[in-house]
PDB file of C-alpha atoms in Angstrom:
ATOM      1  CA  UNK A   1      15.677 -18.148   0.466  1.00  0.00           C
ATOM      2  CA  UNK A   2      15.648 -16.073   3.178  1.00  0.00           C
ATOM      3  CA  UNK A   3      17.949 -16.931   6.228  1.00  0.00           C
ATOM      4  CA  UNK A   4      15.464 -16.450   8.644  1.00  0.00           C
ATOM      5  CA  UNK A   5      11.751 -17.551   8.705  1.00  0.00           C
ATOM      6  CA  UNK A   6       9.677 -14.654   9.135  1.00  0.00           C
ATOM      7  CA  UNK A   7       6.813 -15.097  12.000  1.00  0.00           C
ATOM      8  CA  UNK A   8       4.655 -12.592  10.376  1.00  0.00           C
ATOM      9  CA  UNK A   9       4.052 -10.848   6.974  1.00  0.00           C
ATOM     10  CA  UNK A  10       3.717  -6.613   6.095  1.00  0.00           C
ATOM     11  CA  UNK A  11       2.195  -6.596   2.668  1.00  0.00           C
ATOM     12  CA  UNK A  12       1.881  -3.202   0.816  1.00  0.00           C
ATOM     13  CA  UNK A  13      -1.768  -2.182  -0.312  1.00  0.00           C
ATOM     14  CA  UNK A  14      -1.026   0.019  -3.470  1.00  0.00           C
ATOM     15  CA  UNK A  15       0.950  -1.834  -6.295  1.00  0.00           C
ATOM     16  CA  UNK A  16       0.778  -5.192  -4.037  1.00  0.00           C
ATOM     17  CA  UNK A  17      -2.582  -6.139  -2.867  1.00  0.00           C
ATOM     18  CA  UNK A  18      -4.105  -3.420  -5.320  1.00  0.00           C
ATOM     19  CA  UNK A  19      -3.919  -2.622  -8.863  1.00  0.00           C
ATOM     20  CA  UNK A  20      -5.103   0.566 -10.303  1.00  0.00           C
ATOM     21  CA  UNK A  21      -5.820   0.300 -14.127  1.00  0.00           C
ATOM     22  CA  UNK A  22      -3.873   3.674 -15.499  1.00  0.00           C
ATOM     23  CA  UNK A  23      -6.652   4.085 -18.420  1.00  0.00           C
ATOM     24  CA  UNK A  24      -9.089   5.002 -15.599  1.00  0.00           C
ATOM     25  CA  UNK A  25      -7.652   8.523 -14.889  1.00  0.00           C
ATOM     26  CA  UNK A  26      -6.248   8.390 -18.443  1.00  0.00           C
ATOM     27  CA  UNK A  27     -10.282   8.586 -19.791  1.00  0.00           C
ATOM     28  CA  UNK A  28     -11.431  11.120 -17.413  1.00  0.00           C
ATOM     29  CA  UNK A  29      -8.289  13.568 -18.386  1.00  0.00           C
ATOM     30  CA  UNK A  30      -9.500  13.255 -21.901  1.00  0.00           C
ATOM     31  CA  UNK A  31     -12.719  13.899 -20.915  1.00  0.00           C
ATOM     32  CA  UNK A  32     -12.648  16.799 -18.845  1.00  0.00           C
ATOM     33  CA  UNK A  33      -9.280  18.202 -21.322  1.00  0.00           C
ATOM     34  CA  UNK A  34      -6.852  17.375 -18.807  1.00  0.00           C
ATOM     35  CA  UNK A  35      -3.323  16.734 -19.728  1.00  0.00           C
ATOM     36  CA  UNK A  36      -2.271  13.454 -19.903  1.00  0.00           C
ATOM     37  CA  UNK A  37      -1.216  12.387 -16.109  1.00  0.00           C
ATOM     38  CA  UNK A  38      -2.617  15.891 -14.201  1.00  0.00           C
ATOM     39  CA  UNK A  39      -4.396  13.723 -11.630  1.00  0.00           C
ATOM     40  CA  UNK A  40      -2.051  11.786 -10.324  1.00  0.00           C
ATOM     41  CA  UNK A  41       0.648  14.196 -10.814  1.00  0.00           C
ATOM     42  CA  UNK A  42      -1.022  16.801  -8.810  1.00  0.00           C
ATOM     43  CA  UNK A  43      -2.557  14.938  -6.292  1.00  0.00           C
ATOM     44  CA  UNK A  44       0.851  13.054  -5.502  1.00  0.00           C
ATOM     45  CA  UNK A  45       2.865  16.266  -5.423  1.00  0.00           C
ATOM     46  CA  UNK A  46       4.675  16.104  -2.162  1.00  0.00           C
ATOM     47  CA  UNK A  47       3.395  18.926  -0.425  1.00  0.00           C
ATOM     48  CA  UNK A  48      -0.352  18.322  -0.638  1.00  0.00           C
ATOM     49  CA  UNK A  49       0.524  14.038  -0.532  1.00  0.00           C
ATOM     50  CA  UNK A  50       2.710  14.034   3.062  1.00  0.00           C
ATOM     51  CA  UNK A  51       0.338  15.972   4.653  1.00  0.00           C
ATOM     52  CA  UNK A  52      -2.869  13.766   3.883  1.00  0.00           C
ATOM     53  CA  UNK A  53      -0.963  10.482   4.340  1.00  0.00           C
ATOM     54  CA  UNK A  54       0.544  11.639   7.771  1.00  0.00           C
ATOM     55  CA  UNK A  55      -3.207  12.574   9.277  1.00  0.00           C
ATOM     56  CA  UNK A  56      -2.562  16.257   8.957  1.00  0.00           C
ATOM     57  CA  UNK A  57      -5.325  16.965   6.723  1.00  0.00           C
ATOM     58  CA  UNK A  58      -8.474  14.255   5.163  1.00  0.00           C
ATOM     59  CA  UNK A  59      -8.460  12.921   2.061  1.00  0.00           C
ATOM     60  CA  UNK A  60     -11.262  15.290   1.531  1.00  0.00           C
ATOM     61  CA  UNK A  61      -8.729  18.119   1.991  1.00  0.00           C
ATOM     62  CA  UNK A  62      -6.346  16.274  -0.027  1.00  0.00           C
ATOM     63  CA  UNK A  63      -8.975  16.334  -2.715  1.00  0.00           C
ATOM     64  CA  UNK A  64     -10.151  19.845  -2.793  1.00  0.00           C
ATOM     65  CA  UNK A  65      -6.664  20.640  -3.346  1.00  0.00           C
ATOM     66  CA  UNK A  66      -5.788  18.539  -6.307  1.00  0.00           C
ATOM     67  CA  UNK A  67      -9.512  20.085  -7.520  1.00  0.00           C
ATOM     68  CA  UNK A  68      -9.043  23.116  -6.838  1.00  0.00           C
ATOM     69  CA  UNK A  69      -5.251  23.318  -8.651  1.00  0.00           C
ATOM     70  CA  UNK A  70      -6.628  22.070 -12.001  1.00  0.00           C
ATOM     71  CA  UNK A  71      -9.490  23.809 -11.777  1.00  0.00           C
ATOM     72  CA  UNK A  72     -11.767  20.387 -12.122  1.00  0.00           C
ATOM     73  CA  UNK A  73     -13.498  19.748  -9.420  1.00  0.00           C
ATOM     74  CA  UNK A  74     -16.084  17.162 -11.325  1.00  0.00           C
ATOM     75  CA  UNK A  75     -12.929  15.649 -12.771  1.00  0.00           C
ATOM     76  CA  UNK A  76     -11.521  14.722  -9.492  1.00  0.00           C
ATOM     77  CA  UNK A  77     -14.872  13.877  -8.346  1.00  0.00           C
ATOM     78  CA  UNK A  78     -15.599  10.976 -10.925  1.00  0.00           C
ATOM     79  CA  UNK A  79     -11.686   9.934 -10.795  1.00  0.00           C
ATOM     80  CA  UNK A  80     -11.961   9.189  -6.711  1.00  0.00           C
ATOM     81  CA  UNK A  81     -15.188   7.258  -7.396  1.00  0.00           C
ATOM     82  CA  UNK A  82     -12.681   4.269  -8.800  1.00  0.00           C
ATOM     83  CA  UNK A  83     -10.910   2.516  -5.788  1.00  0.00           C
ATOM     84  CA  UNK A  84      -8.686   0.015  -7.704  1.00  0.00           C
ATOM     85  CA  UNK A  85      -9.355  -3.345  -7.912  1.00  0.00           C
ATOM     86  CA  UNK A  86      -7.855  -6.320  -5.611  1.00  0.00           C
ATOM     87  CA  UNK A  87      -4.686  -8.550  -7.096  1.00  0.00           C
ATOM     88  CA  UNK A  88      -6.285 -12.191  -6.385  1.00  0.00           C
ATOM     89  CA  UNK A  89      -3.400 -14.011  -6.725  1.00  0.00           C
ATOM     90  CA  UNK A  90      -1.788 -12.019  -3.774  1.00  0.00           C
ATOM     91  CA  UNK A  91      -4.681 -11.790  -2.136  1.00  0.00           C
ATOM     92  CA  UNK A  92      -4.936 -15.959  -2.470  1.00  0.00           C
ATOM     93  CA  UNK A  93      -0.969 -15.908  -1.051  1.00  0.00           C
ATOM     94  CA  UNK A  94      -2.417 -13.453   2.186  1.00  0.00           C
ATOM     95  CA  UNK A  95      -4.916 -16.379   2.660  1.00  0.00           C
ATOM     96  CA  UNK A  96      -2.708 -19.084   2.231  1.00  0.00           C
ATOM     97  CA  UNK A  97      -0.339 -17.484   4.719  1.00  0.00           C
ATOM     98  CA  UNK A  98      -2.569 -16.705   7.340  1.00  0.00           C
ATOM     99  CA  UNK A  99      -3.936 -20.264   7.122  1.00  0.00           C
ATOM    100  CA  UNK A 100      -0.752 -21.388   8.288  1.00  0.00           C
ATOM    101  CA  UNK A 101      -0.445 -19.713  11.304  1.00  0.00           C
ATOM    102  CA  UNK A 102       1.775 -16.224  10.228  1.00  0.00           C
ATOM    103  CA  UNK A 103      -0.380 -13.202  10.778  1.00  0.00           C
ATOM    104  CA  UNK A 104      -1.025 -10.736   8.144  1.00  0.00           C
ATOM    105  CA  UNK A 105      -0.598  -6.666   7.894  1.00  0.00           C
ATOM    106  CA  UNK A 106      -1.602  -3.908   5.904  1.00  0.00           C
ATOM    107  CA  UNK A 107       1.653  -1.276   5.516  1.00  0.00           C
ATOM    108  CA  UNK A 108      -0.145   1.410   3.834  1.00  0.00           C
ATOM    109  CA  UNK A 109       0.848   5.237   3.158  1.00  0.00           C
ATOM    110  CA  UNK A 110      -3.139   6.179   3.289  1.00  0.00           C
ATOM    111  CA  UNK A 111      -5.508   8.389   3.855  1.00  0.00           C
ATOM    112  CA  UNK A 112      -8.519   8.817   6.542  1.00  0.00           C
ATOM    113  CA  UNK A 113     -10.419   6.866   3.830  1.00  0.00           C
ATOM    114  CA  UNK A 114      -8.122   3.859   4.202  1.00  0.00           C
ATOM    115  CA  UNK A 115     -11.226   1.639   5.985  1.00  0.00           C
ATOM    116  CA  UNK A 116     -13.986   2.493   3.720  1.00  0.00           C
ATOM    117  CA  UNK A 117     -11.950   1.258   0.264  1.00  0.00           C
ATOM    118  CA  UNK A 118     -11.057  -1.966   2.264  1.00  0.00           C
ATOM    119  CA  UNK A 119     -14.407  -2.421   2.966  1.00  0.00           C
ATOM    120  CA  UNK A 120     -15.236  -1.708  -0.252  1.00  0.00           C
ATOM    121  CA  UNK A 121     -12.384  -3.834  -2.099  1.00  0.00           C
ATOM    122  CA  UNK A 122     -14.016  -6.533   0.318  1.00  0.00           C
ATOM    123  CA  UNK A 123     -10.609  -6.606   2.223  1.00  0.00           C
ATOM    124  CA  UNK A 124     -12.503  -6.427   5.912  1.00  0.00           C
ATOM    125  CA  UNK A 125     -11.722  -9.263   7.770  1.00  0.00           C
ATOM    126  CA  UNK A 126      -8.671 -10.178   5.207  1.00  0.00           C
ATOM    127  CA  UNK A 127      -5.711  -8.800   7.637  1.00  0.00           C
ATOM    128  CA  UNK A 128      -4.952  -9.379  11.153  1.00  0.00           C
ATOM    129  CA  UNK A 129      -3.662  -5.371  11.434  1.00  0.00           C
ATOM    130  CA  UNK A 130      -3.586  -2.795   9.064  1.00  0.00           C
ATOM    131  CA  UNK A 131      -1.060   0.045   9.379  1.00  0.00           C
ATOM    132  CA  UNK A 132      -2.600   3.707   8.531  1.00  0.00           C
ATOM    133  CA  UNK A 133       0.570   5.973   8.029  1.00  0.00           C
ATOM    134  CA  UNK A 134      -2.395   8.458   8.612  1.00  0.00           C
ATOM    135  CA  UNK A 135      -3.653   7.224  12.312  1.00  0.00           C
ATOM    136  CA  UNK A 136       0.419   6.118  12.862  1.00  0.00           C
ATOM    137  CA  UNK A 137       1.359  10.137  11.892  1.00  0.00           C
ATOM    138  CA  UNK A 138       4.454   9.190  10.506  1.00  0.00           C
ATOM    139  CA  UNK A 139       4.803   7.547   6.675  1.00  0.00           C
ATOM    140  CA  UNK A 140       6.996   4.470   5.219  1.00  0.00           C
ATOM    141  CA  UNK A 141       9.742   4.448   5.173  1.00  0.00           C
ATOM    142  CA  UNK A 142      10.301   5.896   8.692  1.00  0.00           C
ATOM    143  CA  UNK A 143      11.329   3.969  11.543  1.00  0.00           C
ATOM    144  CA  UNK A 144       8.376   5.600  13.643  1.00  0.00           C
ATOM    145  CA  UNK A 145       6.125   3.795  10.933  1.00  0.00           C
ATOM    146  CA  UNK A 146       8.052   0.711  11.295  1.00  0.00           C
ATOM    147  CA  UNK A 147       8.145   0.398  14.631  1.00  0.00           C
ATOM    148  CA  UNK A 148       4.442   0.923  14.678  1.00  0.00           C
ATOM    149  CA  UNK A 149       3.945  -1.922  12.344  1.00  0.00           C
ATOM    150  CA  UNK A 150       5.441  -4.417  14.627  1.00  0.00           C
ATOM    151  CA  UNK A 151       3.825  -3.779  17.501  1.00  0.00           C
ATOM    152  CA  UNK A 152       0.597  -3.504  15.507  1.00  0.00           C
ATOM    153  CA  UNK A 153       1.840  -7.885  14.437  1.00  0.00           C
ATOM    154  CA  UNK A 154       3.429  -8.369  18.067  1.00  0.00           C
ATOM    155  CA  UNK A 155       6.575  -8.993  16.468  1.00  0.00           C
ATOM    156  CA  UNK A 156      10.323  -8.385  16.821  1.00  0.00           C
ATOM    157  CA  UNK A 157      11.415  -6.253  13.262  1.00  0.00           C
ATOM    158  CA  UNK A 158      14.152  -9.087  12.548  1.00  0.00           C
ATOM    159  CA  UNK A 159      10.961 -11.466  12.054  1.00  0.00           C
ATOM    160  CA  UNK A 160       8.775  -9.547   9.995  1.00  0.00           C
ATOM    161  CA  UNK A 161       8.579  -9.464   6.534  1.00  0.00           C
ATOM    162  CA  UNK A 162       7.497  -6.707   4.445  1.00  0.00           C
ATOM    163  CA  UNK A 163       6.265  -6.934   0.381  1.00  0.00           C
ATOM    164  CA  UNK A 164       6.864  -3.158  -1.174  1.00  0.00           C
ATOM    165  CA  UNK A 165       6.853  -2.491  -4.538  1.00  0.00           C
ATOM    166  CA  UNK A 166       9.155   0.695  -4.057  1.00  0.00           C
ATOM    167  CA  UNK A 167      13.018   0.544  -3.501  1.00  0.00           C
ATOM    168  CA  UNK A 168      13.238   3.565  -0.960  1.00  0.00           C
ATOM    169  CA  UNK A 169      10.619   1.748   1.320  1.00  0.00           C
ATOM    170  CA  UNK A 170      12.225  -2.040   1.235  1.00  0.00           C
ATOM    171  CA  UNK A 171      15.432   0.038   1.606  1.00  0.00           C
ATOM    172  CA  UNK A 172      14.146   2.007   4.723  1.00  0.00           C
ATOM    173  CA  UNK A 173      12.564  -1.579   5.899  1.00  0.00           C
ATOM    174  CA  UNK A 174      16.378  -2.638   6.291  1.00  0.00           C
ATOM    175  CA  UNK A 175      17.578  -0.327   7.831  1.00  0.00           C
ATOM    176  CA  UNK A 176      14.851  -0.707  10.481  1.00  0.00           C
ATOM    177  CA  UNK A 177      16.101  -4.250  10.589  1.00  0.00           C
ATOM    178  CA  UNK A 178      12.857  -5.973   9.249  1.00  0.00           C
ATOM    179  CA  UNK A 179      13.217  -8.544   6.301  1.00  0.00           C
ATOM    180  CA  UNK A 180      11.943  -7.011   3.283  1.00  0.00           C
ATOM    181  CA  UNK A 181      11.199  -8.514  -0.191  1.00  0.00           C
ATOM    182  CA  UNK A 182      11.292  -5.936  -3.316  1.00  0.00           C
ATOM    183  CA  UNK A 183       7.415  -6.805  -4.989  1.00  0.00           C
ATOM    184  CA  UNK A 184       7.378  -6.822  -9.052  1.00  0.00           C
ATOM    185  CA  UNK A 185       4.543  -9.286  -9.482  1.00  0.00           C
ATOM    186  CA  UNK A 186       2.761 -12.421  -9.223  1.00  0.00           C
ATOM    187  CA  UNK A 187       6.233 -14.627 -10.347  1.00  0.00           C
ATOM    188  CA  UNK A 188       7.433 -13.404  -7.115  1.00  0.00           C
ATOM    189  CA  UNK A 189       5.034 -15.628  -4.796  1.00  0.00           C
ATOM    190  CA  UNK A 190       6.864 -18.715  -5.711  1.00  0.00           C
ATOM    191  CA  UNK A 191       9.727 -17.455  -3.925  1.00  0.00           C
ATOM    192  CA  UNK A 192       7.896 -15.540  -1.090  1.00  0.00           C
ATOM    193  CA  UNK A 193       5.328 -19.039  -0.317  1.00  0.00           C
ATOM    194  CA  UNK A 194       8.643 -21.055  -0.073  1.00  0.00           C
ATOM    195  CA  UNK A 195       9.869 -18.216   2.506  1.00  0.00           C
ATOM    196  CA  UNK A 196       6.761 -18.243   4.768  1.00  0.00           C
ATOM    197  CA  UNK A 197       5.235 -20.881   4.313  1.00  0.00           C
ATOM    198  CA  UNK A 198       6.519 -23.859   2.838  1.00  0.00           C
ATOM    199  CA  UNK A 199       9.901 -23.314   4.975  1.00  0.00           C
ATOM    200  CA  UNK A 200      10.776 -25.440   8.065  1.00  0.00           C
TER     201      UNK A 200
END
């Protein structure tokens, strides 16, 4: 259990709130004769990711690179038409949490086209703030982003919990002095309801 009660919770989008089924890219590769893992490979490759996450340049930008790189633009094309799909049970534990009084945000390393996939996961309306490493300009795990994310929840860092499924950014959390909780899947909301919610 966590020593102190958190007044408000950071939840991670991708790997947290949303899944992305691997054998979607994995089809399209084979399709188009791509090797096994080009998309996301290329398109994550620091130097075209840090720019697009930090606002420097649009996900369309981010795009045309990736395309233009492995020489597939209709590849790319049909692989960015699938937006992931929403993890109910956490998305049930954002609900539950929110009903009882701790608000909610999004900590997301995203794009410009952050809004339109919530809207279109149906996420609108699910979050009291959402935190766009893109509009912030600076990325998790920095303490710029960090900073940002508690003001964005009104919230001292040493009261805010944040879900991450990656080690650097729970580690980075710490050191920014929030509470952070290191996501592997649904078994973990046992632990995390008793934490926020069910704790006096």
């Amino acid at each position: 259990m966590l020593r102190t009660k958190p007044t408000a919770l950071l939840v991670d989008l991708d790997g947290v709130l949303r899944r992305w089924d691997p054998a979607v890219p994995a089809a399209i590769e084979s399709e188009y004769g791509l090797p096994r893992g080009a998309l996301l490979d290329t398109a994550m490759a620091w130097h075209r990711l840090r720019p697009a996450i930090t606002g420097e340049i649009t996900h369309v930008e981010w795009m045309a690179g990736v395309a233009s790189t492995l020489e597939a633009p209709s590849a790319v094309a049909k692989w960015q038409e699938y937006r992931g799909e929403v993890d109910q049970d956490v998305l049930a534990f954002v609900r539950e949490v929110r009903a009882s009084g701790v608000p909610v945000g999004l900590a997301s390393n995203a794009t410009d086209r952050l809004d339109a996939d919530l809207d279109l996961l149906g996420l609108t309306g699910e979050l009291d703030a959402v935190v766009n490493s893109s509009l912030v300009g600076s990325h998790k795990p920095s303490k710029e982003y960090f900073a940002a994310a508690c003001t964005a929840l009104r919230t001292p860092p040493d009261r805010v919990l944040l879900i991450d499924d990656s080690d650097r950014v729970v580690r980075g959390a710490r050191v920014a002095r929030l509470l952070a909780y290191r996501w592997t899947d649904a078994a973990d909301l046992k632990y995390l309801r008793a934490s926020l919610v069910e704790c006096p």
